[in-house]
Coordinates of C-alpha atoms and ligand atoms in Angstrom, one line a residue:
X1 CA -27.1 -12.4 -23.2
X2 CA -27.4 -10.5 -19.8
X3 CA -26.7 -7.5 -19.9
X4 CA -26.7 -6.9 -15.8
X5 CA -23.8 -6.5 -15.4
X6 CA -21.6 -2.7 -14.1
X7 CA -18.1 -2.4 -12.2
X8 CA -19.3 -3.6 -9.4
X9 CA -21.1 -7.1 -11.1
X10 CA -19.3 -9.5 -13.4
X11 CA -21.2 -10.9 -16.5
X12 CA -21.4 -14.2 -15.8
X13 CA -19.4 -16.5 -18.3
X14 CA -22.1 -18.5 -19.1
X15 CA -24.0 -15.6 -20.3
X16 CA -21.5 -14.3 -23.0
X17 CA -23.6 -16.1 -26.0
X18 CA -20.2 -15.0 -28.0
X19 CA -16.9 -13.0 -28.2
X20 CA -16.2 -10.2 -30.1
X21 CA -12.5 -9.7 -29.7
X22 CA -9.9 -11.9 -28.7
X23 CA -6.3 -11.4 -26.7
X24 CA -4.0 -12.7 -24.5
X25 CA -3.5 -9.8 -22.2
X26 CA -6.2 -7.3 -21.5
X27 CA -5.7 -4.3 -20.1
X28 CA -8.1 -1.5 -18.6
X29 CA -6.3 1.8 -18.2
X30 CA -3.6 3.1 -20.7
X31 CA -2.0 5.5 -17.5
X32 CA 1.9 5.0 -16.5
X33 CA 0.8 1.5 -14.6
X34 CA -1.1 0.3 -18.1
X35 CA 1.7 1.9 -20.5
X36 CA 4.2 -0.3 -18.4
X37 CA 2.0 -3.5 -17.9
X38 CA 1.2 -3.3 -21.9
X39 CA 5.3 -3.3 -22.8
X40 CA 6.2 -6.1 -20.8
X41 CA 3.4 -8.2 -21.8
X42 CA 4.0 -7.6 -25.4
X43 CA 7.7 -8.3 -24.6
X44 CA 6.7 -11.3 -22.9
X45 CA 5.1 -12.8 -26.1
X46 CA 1.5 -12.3 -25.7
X47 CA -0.8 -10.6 -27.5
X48 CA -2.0 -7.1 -25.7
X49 CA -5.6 -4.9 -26.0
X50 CA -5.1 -1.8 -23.9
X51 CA -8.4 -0.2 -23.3
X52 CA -8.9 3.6 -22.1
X53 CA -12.0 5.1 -21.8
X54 CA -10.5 9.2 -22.5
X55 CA -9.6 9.9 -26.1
X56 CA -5.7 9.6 -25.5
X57 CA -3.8 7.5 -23.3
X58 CA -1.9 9.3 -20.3
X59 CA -4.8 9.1 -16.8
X60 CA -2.8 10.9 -14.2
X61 CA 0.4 10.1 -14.8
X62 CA 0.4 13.0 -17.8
X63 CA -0.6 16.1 -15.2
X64 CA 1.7 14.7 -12.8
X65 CA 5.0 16.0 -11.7
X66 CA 7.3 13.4 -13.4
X67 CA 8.9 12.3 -10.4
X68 CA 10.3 8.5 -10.1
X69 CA 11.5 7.4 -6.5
X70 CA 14.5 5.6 -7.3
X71 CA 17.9 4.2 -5.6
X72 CA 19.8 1.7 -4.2
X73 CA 22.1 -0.9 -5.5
X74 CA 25.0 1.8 -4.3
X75 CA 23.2 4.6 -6.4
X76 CA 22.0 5.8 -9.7
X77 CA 24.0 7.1 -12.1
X78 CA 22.5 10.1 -11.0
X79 CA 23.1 10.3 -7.2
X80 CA 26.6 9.2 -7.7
X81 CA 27.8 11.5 -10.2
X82 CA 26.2 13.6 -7.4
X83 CA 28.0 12.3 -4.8
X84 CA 25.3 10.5 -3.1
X85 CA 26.1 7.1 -2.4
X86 CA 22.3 5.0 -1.5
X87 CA 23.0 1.3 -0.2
X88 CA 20.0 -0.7 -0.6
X89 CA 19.5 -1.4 2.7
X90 CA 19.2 2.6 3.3
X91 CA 16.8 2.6 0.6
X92 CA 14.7 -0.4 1.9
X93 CA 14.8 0.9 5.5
X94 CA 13.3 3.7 4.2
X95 CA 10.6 2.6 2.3
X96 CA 9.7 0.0 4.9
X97 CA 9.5 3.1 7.4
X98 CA 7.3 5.0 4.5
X99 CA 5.1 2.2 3.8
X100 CA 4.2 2.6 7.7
X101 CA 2.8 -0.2 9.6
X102 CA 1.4 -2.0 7.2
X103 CA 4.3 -2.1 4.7
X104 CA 4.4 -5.0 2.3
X105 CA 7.9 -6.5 2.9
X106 CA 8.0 -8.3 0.1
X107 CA 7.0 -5.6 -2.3
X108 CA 9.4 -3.1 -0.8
X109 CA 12.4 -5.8 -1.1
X110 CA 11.6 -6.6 -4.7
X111 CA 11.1 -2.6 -5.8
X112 CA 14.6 -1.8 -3.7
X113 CA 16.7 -5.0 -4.9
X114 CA 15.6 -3.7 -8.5
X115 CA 15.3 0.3 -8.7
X116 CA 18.3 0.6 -10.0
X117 CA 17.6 -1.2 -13.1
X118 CA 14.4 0.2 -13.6
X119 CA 15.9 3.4 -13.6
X120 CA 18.1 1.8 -16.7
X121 CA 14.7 0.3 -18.3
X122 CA 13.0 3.9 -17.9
X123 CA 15.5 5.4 -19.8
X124 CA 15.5 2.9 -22.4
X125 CA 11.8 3.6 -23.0
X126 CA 13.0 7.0 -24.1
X127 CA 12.6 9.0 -20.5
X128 CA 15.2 11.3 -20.7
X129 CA 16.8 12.2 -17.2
X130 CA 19.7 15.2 -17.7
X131 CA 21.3 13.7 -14.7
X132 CA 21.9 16.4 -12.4
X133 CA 21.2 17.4 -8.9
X134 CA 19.2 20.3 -7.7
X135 CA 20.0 20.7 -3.9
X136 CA 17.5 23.0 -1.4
X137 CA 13.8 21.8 -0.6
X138 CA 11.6 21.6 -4.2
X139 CA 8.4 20.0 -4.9
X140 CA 9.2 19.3 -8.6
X141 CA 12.8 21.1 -10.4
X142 CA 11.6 24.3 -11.5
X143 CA 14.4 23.7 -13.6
X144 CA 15.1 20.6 -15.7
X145 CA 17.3 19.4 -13.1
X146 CA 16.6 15.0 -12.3
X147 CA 17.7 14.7 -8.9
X148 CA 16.1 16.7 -5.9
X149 CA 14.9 15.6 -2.2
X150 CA 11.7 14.2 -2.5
X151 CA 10.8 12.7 0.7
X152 CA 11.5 12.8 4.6
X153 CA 14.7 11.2 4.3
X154 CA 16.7 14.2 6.2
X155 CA 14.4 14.4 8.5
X156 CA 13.4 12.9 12.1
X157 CA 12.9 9.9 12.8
X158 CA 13.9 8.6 9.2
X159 CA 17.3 9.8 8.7
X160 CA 18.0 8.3 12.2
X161 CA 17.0 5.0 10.8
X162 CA 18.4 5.0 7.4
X163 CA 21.2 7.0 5.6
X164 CA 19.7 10.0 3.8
X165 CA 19.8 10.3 0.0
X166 CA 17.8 12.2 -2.4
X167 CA 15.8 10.3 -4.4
X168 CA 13.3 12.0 -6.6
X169 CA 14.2 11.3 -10.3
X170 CA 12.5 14.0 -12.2
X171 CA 12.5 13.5 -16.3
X172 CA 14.0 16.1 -18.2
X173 CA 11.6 19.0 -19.2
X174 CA 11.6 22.7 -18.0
X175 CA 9.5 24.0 -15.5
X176 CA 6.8 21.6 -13.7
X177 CA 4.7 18.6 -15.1
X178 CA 7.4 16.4 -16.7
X179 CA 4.7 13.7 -16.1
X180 CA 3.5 14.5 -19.8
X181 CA 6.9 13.8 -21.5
X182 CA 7.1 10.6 -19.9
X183 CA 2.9 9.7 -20.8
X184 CA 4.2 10.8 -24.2
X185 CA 7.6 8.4 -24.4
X186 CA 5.7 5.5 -23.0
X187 CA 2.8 5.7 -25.3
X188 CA 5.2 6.2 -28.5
X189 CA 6.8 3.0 -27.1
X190 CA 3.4 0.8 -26.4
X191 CA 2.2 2.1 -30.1
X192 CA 5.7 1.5 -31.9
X193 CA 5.5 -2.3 -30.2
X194 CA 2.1 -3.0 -31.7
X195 CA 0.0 -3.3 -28.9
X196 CA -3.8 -3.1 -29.9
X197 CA -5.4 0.2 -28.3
X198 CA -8.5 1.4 -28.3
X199 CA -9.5 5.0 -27.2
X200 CA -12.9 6.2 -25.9
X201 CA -13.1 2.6 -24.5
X202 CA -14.9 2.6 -21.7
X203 CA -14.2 -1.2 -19.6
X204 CA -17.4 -1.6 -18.5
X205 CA -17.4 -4.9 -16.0
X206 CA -15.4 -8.2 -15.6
X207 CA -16.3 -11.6 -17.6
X208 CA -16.0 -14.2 -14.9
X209 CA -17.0 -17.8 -14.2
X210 CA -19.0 -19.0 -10.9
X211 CA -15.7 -19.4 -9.5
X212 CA -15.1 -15.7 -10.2
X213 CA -11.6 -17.1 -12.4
X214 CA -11.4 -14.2 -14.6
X215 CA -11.8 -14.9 -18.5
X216 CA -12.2 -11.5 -20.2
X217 CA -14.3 -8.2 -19.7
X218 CA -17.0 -6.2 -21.3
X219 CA -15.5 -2.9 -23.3
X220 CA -18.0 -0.5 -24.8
X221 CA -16.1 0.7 -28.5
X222 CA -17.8 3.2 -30.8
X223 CA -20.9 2.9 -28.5
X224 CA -21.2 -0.5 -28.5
X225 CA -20.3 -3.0 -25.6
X226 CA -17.8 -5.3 -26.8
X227 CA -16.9 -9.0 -25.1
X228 CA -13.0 -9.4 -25.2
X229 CA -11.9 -12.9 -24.1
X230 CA -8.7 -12.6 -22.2
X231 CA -6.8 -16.2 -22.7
X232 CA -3.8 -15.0 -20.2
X233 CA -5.3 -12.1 -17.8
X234 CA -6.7 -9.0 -17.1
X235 CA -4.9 -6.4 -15.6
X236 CA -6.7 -3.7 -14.2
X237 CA -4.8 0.0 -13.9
X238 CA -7.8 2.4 -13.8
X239 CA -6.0 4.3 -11.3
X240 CA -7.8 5.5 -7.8
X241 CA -10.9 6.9 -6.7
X242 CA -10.6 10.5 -6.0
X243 CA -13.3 11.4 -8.5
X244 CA -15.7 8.7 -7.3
X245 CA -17.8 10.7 -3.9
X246 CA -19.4 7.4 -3.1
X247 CA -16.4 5.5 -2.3
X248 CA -14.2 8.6 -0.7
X249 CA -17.5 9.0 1.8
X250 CA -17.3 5.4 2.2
X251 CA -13.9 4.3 3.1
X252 CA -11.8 7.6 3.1
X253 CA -13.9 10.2 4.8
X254 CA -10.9 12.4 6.1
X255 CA -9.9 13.0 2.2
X256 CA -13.1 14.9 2.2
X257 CA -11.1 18.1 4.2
X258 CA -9.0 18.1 1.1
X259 CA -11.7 19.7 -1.7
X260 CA -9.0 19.6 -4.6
X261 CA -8.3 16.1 -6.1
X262 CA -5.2 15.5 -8.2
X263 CA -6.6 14.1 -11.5
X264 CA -7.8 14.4 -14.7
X265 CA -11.3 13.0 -13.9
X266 CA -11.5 9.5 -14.7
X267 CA -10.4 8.2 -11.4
X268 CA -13.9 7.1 -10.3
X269 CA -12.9 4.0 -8.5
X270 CA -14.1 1.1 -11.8
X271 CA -10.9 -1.0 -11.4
X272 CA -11.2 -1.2 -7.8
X273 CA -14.8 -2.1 -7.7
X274 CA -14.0 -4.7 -11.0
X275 CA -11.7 -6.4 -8.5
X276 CA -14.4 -6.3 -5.8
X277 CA -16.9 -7.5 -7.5
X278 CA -14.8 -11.2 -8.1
X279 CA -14.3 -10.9 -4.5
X280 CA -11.0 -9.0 -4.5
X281 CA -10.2 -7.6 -0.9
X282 CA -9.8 -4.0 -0.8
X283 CA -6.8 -3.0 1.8
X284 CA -5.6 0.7 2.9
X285 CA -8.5 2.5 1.5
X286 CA -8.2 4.7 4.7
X287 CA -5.1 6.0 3.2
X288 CA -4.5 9.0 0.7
X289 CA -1.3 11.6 -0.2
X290 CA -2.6 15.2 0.6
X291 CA -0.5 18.2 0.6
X292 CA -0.7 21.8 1.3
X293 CA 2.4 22.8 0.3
X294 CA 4.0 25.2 2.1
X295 CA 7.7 25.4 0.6
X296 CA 9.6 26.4 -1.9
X297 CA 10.9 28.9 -0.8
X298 CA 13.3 26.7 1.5
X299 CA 13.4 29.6 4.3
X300 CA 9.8 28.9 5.4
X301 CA 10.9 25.9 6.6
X302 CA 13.4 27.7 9.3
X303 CA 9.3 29.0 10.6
X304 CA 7.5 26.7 13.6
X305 CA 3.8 25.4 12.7
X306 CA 1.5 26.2 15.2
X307 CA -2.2 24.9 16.2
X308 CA -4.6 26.8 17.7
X309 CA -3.4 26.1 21.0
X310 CA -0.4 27.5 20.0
X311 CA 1.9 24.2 20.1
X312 CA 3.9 23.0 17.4
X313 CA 2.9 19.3 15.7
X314 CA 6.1 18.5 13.8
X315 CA 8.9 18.8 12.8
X316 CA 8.9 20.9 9.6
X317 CA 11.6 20.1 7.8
X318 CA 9.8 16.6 7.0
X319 CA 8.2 16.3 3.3
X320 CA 5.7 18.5 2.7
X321 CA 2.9 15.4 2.9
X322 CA 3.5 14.2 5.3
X323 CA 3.2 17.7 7.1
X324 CA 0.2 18.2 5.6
X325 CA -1.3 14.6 7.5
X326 CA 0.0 16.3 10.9
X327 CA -2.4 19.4 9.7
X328 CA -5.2 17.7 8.9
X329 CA -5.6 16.2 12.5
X330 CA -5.0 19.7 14.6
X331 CA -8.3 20.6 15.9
X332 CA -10.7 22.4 13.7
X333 CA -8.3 22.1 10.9
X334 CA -6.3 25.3 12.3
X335 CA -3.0 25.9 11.7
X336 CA 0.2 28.8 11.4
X337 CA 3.2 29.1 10.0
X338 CA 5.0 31.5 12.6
X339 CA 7.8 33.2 10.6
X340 CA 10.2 36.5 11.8
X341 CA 11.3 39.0 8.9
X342 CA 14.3 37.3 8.0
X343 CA 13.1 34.5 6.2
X344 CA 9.4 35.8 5.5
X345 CA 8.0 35.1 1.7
X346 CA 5.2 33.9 0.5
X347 CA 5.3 30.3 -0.4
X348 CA 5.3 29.7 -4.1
X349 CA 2.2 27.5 -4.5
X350 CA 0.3 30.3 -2.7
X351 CA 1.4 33.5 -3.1
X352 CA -2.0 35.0 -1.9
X353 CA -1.6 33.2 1.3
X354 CA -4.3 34.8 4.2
X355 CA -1.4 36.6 6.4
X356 CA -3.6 36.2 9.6
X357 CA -1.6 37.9 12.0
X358 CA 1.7 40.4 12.3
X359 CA 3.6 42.1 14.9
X360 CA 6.4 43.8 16.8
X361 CA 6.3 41.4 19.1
X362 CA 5.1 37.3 19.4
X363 CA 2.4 38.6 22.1
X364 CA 0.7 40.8 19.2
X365 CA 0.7 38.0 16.8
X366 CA -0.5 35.7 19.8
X367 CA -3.3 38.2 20.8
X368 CA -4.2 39.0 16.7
X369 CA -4.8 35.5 16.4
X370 CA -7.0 35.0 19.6
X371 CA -5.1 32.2 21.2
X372 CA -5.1 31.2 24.6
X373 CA -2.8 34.2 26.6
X374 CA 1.1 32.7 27.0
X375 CA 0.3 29.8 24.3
X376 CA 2.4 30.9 21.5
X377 CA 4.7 33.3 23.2
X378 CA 6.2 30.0 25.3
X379 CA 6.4 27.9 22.0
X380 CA 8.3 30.5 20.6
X381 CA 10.5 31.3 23.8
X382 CA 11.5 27.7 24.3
X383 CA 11.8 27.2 20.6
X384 CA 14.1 30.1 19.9
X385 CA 16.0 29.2 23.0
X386 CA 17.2 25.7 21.7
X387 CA 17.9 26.9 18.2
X388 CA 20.0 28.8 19.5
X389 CA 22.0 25.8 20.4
X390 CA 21.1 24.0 17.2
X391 CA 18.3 22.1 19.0
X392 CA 14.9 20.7 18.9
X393 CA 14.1 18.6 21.8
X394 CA 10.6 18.5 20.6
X395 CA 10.4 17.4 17.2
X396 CA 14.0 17.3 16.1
X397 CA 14.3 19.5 13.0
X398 CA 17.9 19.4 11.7
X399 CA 19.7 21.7 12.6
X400 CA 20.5 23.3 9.4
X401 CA 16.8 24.5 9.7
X402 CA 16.6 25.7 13.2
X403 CA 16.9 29.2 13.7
X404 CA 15.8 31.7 16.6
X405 CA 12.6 33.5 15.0
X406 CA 13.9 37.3 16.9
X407 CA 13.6 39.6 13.9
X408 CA 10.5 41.5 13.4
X409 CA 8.4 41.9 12.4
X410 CA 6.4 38.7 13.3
X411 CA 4.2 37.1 11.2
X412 CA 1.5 34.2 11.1
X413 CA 0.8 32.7 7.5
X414 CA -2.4 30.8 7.6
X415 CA -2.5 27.1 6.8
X416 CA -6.1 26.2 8.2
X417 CA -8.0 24.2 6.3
X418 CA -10.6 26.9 5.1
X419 CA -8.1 29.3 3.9
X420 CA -5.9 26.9 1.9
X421 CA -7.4 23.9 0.6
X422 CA -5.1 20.7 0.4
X423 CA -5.1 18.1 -2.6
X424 CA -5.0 14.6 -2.6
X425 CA -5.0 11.1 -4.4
X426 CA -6.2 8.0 -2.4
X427 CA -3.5 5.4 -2.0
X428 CA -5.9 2.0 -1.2
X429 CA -6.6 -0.7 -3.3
X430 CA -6.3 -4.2 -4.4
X431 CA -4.4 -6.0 -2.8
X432 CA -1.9 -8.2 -4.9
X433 CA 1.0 -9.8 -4.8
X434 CA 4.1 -8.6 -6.4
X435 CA 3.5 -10.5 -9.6
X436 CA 0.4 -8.5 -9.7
X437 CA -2.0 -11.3 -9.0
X438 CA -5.6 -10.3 -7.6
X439 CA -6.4 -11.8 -3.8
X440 CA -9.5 -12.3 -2.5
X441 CA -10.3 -11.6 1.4
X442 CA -8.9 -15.0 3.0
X443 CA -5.6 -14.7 0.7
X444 CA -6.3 -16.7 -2.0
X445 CA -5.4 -15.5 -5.8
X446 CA -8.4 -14.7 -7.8
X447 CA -7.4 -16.7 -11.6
X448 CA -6.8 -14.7 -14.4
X449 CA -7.1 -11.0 -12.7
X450 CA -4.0 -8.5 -12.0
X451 CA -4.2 -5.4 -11.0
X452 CA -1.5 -2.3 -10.5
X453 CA -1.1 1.2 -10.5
X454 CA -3.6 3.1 -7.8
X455 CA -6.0 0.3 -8.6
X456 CA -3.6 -1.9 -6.2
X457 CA -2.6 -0.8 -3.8
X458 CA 1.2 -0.8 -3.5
X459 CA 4.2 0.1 -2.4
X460 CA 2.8 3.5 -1.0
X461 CA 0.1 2.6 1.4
X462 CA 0.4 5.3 4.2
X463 CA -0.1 9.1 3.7
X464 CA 2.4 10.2 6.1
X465 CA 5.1 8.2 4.9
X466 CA 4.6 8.9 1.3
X467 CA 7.4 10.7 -0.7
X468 CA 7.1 12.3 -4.2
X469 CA 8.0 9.4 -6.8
X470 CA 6.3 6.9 -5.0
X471 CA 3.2 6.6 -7.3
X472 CA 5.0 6.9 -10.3
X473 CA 8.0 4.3 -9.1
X474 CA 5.5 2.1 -8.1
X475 CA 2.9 2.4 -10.9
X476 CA 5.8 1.9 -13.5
X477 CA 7.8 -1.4 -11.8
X478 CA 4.9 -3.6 -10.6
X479 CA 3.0 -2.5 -14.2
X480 CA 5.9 -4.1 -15.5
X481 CA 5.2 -7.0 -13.2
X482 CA 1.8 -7.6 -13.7
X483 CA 2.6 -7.3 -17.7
X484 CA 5.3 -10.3 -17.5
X485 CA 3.3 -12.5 -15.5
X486 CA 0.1 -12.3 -17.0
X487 CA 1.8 -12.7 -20.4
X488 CA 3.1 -15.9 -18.5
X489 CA 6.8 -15.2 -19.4
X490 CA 7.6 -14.6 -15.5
Ligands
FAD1 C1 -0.7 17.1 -10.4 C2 -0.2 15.7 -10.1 C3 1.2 15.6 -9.8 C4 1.7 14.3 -9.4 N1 3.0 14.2 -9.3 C5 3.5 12.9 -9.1 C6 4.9 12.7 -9.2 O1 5.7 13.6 -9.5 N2 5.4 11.5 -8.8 C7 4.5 10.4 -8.5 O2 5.0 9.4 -8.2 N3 3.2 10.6 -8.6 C8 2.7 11.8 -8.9 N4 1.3 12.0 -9.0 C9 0.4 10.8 -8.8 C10 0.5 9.9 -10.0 O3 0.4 10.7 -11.2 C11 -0.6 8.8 -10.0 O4 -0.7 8.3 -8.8 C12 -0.2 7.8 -11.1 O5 -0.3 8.3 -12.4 C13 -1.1 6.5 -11.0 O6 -0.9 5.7 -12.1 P1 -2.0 4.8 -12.7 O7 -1.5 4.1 -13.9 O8 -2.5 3.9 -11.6 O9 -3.2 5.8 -13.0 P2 -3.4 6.8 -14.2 O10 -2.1 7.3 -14.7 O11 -4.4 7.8 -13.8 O12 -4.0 5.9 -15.4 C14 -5.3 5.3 -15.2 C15 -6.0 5.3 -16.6 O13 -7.1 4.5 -16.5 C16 -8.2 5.1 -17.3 N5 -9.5 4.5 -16.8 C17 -10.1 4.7 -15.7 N6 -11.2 3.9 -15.6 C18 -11.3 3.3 -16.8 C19 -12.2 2.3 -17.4 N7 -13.3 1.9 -16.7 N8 -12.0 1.8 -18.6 C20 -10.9 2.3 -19.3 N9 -10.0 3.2 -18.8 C21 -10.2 3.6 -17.6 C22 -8.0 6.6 -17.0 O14 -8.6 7.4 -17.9 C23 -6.5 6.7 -17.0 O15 -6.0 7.0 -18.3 C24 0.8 13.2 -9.3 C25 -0.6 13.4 -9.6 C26 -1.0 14.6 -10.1 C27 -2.4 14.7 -10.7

């Protein structure tokens, strides 16, 4: 037997002089996207392996915040006993606008014609969600609150395009980081069902014939490297590759301003290059989440970003990511928050923020920071003017955000690049259809190999249009959908 094989090559079927294991279903990953794929499948009738190469099942999804994006169908329970109502065509408009101009139609009809019921199906897998709203601008519920805004959908230009509803579904747990309860629910569920797992399991490459059909792949267990023939699929949800330099230089080099990845450290990119290396195309790997938050405390958001030509870049009341894109492309990464005594605190993710500039007046913040004379003291002037009026003929913030900045003293919290680094997850990958299935560059489905999860790349494809949930909401359904149609029981 061969043994040339890595992510990035397949072992050739004809070289596999035998197999050591045998399923229906194989999957590499046991994250939120694997957990979900592995219940469905099971459900479906087939016989599962999950694989994970750390010594407990949970990836990213277990540090994470917890959050589903979920609505339509008229509303969750949630939103409406909330008062919320969220038509689905609100919620797809949305996500279409989200998913930015390459938004998968078909993937954002299927996840908004059937939120709803995988809210229903979450919860049946044990995910508790209190089912109460938490109004003001959060990143997660500090409290264990479901329901808070998670996105830009109050804010210009969405909520002229579709109706605004909060849709950030937050499982119930105290405090951030509800993403463990739900790794914890879903892995109780995927053990109590029977699936096979193995821990410390490290998938090492894809078994695939000249035709690069898909018929198993190469595990290393206790050391050893395993060949597990696959008689349904393989689904690959090895999550992203934040942790792999390599591929970030390669095909997201403006992630590299953002030093702090969001994972646990196995995110190095294998399931991507698996699919790759059957000739899977890659699509979106440009695009990653980043954020530098800058709220809570909701009153920041009443302050005006500034660059260092002293002109505002966006409206601020939009989610905090996609703020954080509009930072990243102000020259030399330098930015301001500009906020007057009345609604001055430190922002809650950085309470040490660098306070780079204060004053009586905007001219001594202008002249502390060193930018151009008149610069900022006219961005303020005409600012504060049409506040006044409950306007922003600029960028639009809503109103219930716009207020004259008159009451020193001044200040200028620092959001530049080197004085508060961002984090990020990439949001490129395979591309699929909605069932899951693995295409190669001119379209065609690559036989026997799915993919979800940040392996694929799904329903969130564009950083500036991404909203907290989306990961999660996405990694979750279309697991689920890979799972049932790899099992064959679509
Ligand atoms: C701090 C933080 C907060 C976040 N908050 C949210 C939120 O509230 N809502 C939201 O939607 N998203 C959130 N995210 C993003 C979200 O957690 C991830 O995008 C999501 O978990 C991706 O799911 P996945 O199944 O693709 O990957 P993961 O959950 O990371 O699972 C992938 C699994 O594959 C394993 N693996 C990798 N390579 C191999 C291999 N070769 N062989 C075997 N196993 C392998 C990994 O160890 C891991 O267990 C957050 C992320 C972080 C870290």
């Amino acid at each position: 037997m061969s043994n040339n094989y890595s992510p990035s090559h397949p072992l050739r079927l004809k070289d596999v002089a035998h197999w050591d294991m045998e399923t229906d279903v194989a999957i590499a990953g046991f994250g939120i996207a694997g957990a979900c794929a592995a219940i469905e499948a099971h459900q479906a009738g087939a016989r599962v392996c999950i694989l994970e190469v750390a010594a407990a099942a949970g990836g990213s999804a277990a540090l994470s915040g917890g959050e589903f994006y979920l609505g339509g169908g008229g509303g969750t329970p949630v939103q409406k006993a909330a008062g919320f109502e969220d038509a689905t065509e609100d919620f797809f408009n949305y996500l279409m606008m989200a998913g930015g101009p390459g938004a998968d139609e078909a993937r954002v009809r299927l996840y908004a014609d059937s939120a709803l019921a995988h809210y229903h199906w979450l919860n049946e897998q044990g995910i508790p969600f209190k089912g109460t709203y938490l109004p003001g601008k959060w990143l997660e519920p500090t409290t264990d609150d479901t329901l808070i805004w998670s996105g830009s959908e109050a804010a210009w230009p969405f909520a002229q395009q579709a109706k605004p509803a909060p849709r950030g579904h937050a499982a119930q747990m105290e405090g951030w980081g509800a993403g463990k309860l739900i790794m914890e629910k879903l892995t109780a569920r995927v053990m109590q069902l029977g699936v096979e797992a193995h821990f410390s399991s490290r998938v090492l490459a894809l078994i695939a014939d000249e035709d690069n059909k898909v018929h198993g792949l190469v595990v290393r267990i206790d050391g050893q490297p395993r060949m597990l023939r696959a008689h349904k699929g393989v689904i690959l949800c090895a999550g992203g590759y934040i942790c792999n330099d390599e591929m970030l230089r390669r095909y997201t080099p403006q992630a590299l301003g953002c030093p702090v990845p969001t994972t646990g450290g196995n995110d190095d990119g294998s399931g991507i290059r698996m699919g790759i290396s059957v000739g899977a195309a890659a699509i979106h790997m440009d695009q990653f989440f980043a954020t530098r938050p800058f709220f809570p405390p909701g009153s920041l958001v009443k302050g005006i970003f500034i660059n260092e030509n002293g002109q505002r870049f966006i409206n601020e009341d939009a989610y905090h990511g996609r703020v954080t894109h509009y930072m990243l492309r102000q020259p030399n990464g330098r930015v301001w928050l500009l906020v007057d005594n009345s609604i001055f605190k430190r922002p809650m993710t950085r309470p040490d923020i660098d306070i780079a500039a204060v004053g009586e007046t905007w001219e001594e913040v202008e002249s502390e920071l060193g930018l151009p004379q008149g610069e900022l003291t006219h961005t303020v002037e005409c600012y504060n003017r049409n506040a006044g009026q409950g306007l922003d003929p600029l960028w639009h913030k809503d109103a219930a955000y716009l207020k004259p900045l008159v009451e020193a003293p001044f200040a200028a919290m620092s959001y530049s690049e080197r004085d508060y680094p961002a984090s990020f997850f990439t949001l490129g990958g395979l591309s699929t259809l909605t069932t899951g299935q693995v295409l190669d560059a001119g379209g065609q489905v690559i036989g026997g190999l799915y993919a979800a999860g940040r392996t694929a790349c799904g329903l969130p494809r564009w950083g500036e249009g991404y909203s907290s949930g989306m990961s999660l909401g996405d990694s979750s359904f279309f697991g689920r959908e890979a799972g049932r149609h790899a099992a064959g029981g679509a």
